[in-house]
């Protein structure tokens, strides 16, 4: 079964369990299938891009980038299948003592809409590589793209190894009950319930959730580089990224604060807002009207308690098109500075020195990623170590990840083991230690 809209999850899982046994037994077949999947995705890039633009309003250029990343992920995990999967230990009297990674069985994946191709694949590819079957419940807002991903993967995977089960919270809850291992990406609110339920059932679980990511701009930061990166960091895909920069903490005297603020305001004002299918669009429509209202309320609140530097115009014409908004003066204790708003709004904060900047950066419940902008290596190293985030970029935008390196955060942003890179294989396997004693020379 590749995809179903009339889901009997019990049947899906039973079939997946049966198919998984043979899948787990043949690593060469897994490696070949993932490599062929990469080829299929290359051949169908245009359809995948079109689906993302149409369904989740991902601007064309970003949709192309996501597709390229999906292909790279499949290629990476095709090779990873054949990595060593255990260790041997010194055995007493010729005993063979080794540990080996074994798949859990059926991986249940629950995904959001904002990376409708890359997130399902960065979970499914390591799960499959490790020998699991995969059942995935995509977001209700990216069902069609998930079904297309499934159709393409099922051109090369054995039957019942990868199944998409569309639906909402209810099917997500049932998947947690029936799968052997659970990986979730989405909001903190839902992620916490997923983790609690999986833990209650004693199942391995990881959850990647929201962020309120800071960018610390030190007095020696290269402003032209920052100006080039800031739109990507804060406003790419209309700020609908867990890794988006939400708070810009500028360190320096008044003249420096004014200089950095002016540069960031100007680049924000120049961003092109429009239809996601246009080559020139940088900021497209938000995913749905509820999300737009959330963004609009944030803009209204920011104008009441702080100052709008760029954007701030709320146009309720039904198109859900936001204006990228930059503010300053919003108090650190205000809800806007403490909770994620999943849209194109970022806030400037001033700090008198690096210590204060670190305190502000760390002073929230989230800890996904952060950036430091400086030309001083010692500052970069010292401040990186003081940031309580899972990831740090020096002179780079918080948004954007390297699929071959561990990905994840701290505090409310993440729970459990890291995703992506080779470390992802640890989550999708259990480590078994085996002791083989030769007996009386029978081997
Ligand atoms: P969401 O939490 O609303 O939904 C995520 C998924 O959970 C969907 O498939 C949804 O149907 C499902 N779901 C909802 N209730 C459920 C329940 N009770 N049990 C099981 N499943 C349930 O999130 P969203 O709006 O799709 O995505 C946006 C959020 O995702 C943002 O907060 C963003 O920061 C976060 N995100 C995080 C990362 C990361 O890697 N840290 C990446 C992308 C998005």
CSV table of C-alpha atoms in Angstrom, one decimal, residues 222-228 230-231 250 256-270 326 348:
chain,number,residue,atom,x,y,z
A,222,UNK,CA,30.4,42.7,9.0
A,223,UNK,CA,27.2,44.7,8.2
A,224,UNK,CA,27.1,44.0,4.5
A,225,UNK,CA,27.2,40.2,5.2
A,226,UNK,CA,24.5,40.6,7.9
A,227,UNK,CA,22.4,42.6,5.5
A,228,UNK,CA,22.6,39.8,2.9
A,230,UNK,CA,19.0,38.8,7.5
A,231,UNK,CA,16.2,38.4,5.0
A,250,UNK,CA,22.4,44.4,18.8
A,256,UNK,CA,26.3,51.4,16.3
A,257,UNK,CA,22.7,50.5,17.3
A,258,UNK,CA,21.4,53.1,14.9
A,259,UNK,CA,23.6,52.0,12.1
A,260,UNK,CA,22.7,48.3,12.4
A,261,UNK,CA,19.0,49.1,12.9
A,262,UNK,CA,19.0,51.2,9.7
A,263,UNK,CA,20.6,48.5,7.6
A,264,UNK,CA,18.2,45.8,8.8
A,265,UNK,CA,15.1,48.1,8.4
A,266,UNK,CA,16.2,48.9,4.8
A,267,UNK,CA,16.7,45.3,3.7
A,268,UNK,CA,13.3,44.3,5.3
A,269,UNK,CA,11.5,47.1,3.5
A,270,UNK,CA,12.9,45.9,0.1
A,326,UNK,CA,10.6,44.4,12.0
A,348,UNK,CA,15.3,44.2,17.6
